[in-house]
Coordinates of C-alpha atoms in Angstrom, one line a residue:
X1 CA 53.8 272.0 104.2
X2 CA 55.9 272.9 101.3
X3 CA 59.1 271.3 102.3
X4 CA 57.6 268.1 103.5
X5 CA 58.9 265.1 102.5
X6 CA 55.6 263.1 101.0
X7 CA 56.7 259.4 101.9
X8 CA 57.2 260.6 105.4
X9 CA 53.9 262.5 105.7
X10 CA 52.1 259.6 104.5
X11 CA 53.1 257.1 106.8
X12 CA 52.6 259.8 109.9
X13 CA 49.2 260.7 108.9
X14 CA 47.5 257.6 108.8
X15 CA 45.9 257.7 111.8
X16 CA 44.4 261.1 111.1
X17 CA 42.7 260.3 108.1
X18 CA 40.9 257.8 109.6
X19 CA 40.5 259.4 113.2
X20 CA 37.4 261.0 112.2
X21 CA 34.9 258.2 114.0
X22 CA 31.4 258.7 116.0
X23 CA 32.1 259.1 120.0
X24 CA 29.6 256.0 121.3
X25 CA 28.4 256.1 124.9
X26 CA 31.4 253.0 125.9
X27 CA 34.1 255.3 123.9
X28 CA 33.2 258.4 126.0
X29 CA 32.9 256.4 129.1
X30 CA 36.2 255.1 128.8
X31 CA 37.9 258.2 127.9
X32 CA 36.2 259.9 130.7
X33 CA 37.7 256.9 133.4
X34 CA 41.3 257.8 131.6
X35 CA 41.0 261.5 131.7
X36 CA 39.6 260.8 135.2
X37 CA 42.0 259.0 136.4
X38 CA 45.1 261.6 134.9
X39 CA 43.6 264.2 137.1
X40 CA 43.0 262.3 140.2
X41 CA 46.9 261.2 140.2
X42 CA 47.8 264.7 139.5
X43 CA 46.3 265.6 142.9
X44 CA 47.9 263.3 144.4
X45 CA 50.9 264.2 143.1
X46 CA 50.5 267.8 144.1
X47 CA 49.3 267.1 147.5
X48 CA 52.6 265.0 147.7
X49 CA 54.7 267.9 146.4
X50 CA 53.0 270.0 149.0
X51 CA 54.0 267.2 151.8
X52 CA 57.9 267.6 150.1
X53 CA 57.7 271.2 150.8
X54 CA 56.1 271.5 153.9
X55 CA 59.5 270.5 155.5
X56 CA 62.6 272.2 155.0
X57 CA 64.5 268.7 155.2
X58 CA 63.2 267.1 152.2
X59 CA 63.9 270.3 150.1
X60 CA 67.4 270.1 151.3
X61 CA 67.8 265.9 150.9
X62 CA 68.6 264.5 147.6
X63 CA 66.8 261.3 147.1
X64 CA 63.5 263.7 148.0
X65 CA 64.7 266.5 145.5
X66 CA 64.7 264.1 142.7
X67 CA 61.4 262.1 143.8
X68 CA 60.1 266.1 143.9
X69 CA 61.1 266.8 140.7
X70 CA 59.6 262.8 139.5
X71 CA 56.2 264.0 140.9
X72 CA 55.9 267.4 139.0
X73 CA 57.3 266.2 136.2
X74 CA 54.8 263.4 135.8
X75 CA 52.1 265.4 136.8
X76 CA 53.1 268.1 133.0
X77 CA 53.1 264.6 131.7
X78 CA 49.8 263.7 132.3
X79 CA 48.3 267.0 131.7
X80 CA 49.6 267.8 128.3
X81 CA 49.2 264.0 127.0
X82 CA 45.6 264.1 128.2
X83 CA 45.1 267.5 126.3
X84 CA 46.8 265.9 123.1
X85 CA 44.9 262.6 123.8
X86 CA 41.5 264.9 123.5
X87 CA 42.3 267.0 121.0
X88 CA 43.4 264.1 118.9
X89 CA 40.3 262.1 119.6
X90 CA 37.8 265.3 118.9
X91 CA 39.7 265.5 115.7
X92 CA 40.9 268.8 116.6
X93 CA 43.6 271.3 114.6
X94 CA 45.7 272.9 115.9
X95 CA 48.3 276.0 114.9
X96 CA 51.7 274.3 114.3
X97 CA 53.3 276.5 116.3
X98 CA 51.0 275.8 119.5
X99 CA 51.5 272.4 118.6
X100 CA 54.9 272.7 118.8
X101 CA 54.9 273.7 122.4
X102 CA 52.8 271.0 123.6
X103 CA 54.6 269.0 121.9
X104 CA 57.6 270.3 123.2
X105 CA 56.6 270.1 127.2
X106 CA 54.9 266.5 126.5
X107 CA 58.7 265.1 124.8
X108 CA 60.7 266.8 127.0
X109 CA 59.0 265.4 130.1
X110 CA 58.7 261.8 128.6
X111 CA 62.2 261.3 127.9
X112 CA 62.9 263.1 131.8
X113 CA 60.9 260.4 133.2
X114 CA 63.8 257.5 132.5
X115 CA 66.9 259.8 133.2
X116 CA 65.2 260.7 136.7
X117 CA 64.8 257.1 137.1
X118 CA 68.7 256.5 136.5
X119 CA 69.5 259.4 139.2
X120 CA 67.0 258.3 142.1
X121 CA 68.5 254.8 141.2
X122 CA 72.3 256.3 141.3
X123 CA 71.6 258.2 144.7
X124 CA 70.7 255.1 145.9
X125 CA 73.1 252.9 145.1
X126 CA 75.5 255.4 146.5
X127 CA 73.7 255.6 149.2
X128 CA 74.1 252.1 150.1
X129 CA 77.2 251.2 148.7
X130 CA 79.5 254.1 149.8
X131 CA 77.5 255.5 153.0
X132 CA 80.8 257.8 154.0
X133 CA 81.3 259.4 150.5
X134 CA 76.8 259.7 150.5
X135 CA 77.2 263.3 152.0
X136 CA 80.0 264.8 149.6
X137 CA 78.5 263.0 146.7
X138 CA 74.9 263.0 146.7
X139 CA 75.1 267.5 147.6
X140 CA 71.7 269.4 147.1
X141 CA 73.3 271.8 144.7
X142 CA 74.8 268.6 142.5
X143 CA 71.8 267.4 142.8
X144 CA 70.0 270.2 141.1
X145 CA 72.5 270.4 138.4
X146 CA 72.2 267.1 137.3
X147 CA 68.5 267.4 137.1
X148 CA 68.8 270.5 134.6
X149 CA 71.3 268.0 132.6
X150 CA 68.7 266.0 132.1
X151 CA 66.3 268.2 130.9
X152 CA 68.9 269.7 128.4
X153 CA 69.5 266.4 127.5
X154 CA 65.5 265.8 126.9
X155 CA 64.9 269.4 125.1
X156 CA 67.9 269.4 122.9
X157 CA 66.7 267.1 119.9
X158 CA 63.7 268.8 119.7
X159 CA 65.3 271.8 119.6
X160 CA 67.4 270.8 116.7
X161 CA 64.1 269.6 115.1
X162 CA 62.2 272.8 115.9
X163 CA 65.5 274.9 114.1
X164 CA 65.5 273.3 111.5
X165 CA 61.9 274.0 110.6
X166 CA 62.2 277.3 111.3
X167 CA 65.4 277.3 108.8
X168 CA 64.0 275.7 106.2
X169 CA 60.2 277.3 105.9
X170 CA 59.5 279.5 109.1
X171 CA 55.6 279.9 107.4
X172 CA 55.0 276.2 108.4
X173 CA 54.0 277.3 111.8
X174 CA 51.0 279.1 110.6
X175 CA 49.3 276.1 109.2
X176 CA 46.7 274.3 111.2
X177 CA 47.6 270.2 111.5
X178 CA 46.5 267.5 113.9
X179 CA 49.5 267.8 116.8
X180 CA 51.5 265.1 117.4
X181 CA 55.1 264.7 117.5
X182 CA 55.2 262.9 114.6
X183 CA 53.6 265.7 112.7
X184 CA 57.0 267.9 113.0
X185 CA 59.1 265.5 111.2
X186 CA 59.7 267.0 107.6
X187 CA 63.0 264.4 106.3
X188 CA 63.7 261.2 107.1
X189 CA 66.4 261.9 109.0
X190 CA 64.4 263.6 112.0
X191 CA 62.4 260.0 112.0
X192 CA 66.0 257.6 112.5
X193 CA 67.3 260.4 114.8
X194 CA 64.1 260.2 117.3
X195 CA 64.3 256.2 117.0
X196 CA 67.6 256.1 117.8
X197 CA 68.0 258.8 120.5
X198 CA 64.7 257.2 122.1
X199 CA 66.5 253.7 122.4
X200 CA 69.7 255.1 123.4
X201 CA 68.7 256.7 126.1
X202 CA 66.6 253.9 127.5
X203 CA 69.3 251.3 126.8
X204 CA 71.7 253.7 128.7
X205 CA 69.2 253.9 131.3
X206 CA 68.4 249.9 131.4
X207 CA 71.8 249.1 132.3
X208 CA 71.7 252.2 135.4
X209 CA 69.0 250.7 136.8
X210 CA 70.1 247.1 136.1
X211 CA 73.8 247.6 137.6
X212 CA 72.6 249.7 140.6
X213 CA 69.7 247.1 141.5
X214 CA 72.4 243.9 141.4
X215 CA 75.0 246.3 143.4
X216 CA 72.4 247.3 145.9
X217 CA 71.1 243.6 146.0
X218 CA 75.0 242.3 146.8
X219 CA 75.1 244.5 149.3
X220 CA 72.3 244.0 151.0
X221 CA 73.1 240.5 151.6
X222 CA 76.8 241.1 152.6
X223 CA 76.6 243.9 155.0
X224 CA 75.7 242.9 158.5
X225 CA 74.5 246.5 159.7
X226 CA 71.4 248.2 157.9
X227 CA 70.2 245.4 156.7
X228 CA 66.4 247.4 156.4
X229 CA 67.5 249.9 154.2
X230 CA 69.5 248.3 151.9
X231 CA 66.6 245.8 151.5
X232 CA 64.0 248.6 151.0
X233 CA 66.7 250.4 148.3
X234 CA 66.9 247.5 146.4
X235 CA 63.2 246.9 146.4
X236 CA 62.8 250.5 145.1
X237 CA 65.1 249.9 142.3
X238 CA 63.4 246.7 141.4
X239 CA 60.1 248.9 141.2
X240 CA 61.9 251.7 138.9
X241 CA 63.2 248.2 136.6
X242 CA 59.5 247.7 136.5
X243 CA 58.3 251.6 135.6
X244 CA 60.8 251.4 133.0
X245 CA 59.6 248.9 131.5
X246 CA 56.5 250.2 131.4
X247 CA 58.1 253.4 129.5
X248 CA 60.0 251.3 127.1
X249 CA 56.5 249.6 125.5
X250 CA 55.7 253.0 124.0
X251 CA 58.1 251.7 121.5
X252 CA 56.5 249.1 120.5
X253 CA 52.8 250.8 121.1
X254 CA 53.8 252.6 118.2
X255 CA 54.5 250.2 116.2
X256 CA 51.3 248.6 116.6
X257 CA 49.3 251.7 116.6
X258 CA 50.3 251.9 113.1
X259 CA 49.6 249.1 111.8
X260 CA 46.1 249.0 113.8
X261 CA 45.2 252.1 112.0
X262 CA 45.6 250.2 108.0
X263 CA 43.6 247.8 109.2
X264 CA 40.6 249.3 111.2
X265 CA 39.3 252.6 112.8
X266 CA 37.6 250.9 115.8
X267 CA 41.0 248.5 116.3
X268 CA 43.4 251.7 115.8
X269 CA 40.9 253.4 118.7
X270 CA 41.6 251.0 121.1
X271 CA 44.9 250.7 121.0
X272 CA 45.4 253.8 121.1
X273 CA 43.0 254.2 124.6
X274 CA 44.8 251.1 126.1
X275 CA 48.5 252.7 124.9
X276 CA 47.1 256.0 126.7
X277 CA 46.1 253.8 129.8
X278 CA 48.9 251.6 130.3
X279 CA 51.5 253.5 128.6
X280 CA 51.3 256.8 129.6
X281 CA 49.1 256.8 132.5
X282 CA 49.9 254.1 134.7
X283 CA 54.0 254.4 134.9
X284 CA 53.2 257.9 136.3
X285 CA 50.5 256.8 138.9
X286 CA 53.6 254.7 140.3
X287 CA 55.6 257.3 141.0
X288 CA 53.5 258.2 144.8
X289 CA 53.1 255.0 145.5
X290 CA 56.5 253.6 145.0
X291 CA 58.5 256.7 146.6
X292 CA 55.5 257.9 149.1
X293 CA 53.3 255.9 150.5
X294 CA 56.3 253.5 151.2
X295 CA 58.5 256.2 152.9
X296 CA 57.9 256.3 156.5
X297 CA 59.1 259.6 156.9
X298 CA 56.2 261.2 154.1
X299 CA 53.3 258.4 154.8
X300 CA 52.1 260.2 158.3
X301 CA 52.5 263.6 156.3
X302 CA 51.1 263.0 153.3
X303 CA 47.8 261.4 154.7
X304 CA 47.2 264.4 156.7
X305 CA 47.5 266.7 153.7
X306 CA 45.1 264.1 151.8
X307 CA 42.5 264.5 154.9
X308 CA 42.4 268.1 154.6
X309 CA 44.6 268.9 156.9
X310 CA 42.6 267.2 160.0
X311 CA 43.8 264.8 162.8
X312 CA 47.3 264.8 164.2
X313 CA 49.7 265.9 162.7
X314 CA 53.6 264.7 162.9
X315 CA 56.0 268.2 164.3
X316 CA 59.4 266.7 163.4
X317 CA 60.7 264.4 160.7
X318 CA 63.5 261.8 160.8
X319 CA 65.1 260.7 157.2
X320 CA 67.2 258.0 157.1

């Protein structure tokens, strides 16, 4: 890469140069339970995106378009970070220009995972706290433009990132590297701006989540009517507190990956698998059980799909 910057390409490749390792029988099995465990949560999650649109009203209700768009966005999530995770780990090149589009979908859905978060949250808290106002608020075409916010918001540093590459040597993209996102940083600058974007947008969304939960929480005890579903809206904001938190240890995943990879191959390799597992994996296989299991209204339906479609089967559906 001719216009690389060679203290920054040295601190981003150390785990490749030592990546190279033998696959033992426990490595393999343990990468097959997290690949495993990706694509059984992706069924779910598209069996539960089936359930959403089996019914015309939760296409045309908020709080279900934005746990819709949570389940198939998690579900690209897993699929590309499991195809990275494997290439990675079979020591695998790729061309930088088809890393660059999985890298692409894999950041972009990552950093729409909190900011979806901060809407369902939002929606909420309206919901609760100004039930009148919900209906001219909380609108199914609003609803859809804020969710293609957040995705501009998500793509658009990358974007940068991408242009200036192409700018500075567009023949960069015919060389074969290990993909990760790190591998598309060429200055300095592209390094503090990720950093700092990452942690602005998860402060930002902290204190959405945060605000919303203790609003929602006030409520709950003050109101005398719908006491039920204030208290469920709160819990469900407590469990997004909790999925974010999850998201925010990538930061700090990182940092130890790095420093697990100077000091050993095998101590590198399982930080990585347990960053992969707990990191990445498990605050998507949240997402159905927080917004669908516990929903009354898409339990009944969603257990039917699950059973292939046999027993009884529930005609109409009442959100609340």
């Amino acid at each position: 890469m001719s216009v690389s910057n060679d203290s920054i390409v040295e601190v981003w490749l150390i785990p490749q140069q030592i990546f190279q390792i033998v696959l033992s029988e426990g490595l393999v099995s343990k990468v097959c339970f997290a690949i495993l465990m990706s694509l059984f949560f992706i069924y779910l999650n598209a069996i539960m995106v089936y359930t959403l649109w089996s019914k015309p009203v939760f296409k045309e209700t908020p709080r279900y378009i934005l746990f819709n768009h949570m389940l198939f966005n998690d579900s690209i999530q897993l699929f590309v970070t499991s195809l990275l995770y494997i290439l990675g780990l079979a020591y695998l090149k790729l061309v930088m220009a088809a890393c660059a589009f999985l890298v692409f979908v894999s950041s972009t859905t990552f950093r729409n995972a909190p900011l979806n978060l901060a809407l369902m949250s939002l929606e909420r808290y309206v919901a609760i706290n100004f039930p009148l106002r919900h209906a001219k608020i909380a609108t199914q075409k609003k609803t859809y433009i804020a969710i293609g916010i957040i995705w501009c918001m998500s793509m658009i540093q990358f974007i940068i990132d991408l242009l200036y590459i192409l700018l500075t040597d567009p023949k960069v993209f015919s060389l074969q590297i290990f993909c990760t996102r790190e591998r598309l940083f060429i200055k300095q600058w592209q390094v503090d701006a990720f950093q700092g974007v990452n942690m602005f947008y998860f402060v930002s969304v902290s204190v959405i989540i945060l605000f919303t939960y203790i609003r929602i929480l006030i409520t709950a005890r003050s109101i005398a009517s719908n006491k039920d579903s204030a208290a469920k809206a709160h819990k469900t904001v407590l469990l997004h507190i909790i999925q974010l938190g999850l998201c925010l240890t990538s930061f700090l995943f990182s940092i130890i990956e790095r420093a697990a990879a100077t000091s050993s191959t095998s101590l590198y390799v399982d930080v990585r698998y347990l960053s992969y597992l707990f990191v990445l994996i498990l605050p998507r296989c949240l997402s159905p059980l927080i917004y669908g299991l516990r929903d009354d209204s898409i339990r009944p339906l969603f257990i039917y799909y699950f059973r292939c479609a046999t027993g009884k089967r529930r005609s109409t559906v009442n959100v609340h």
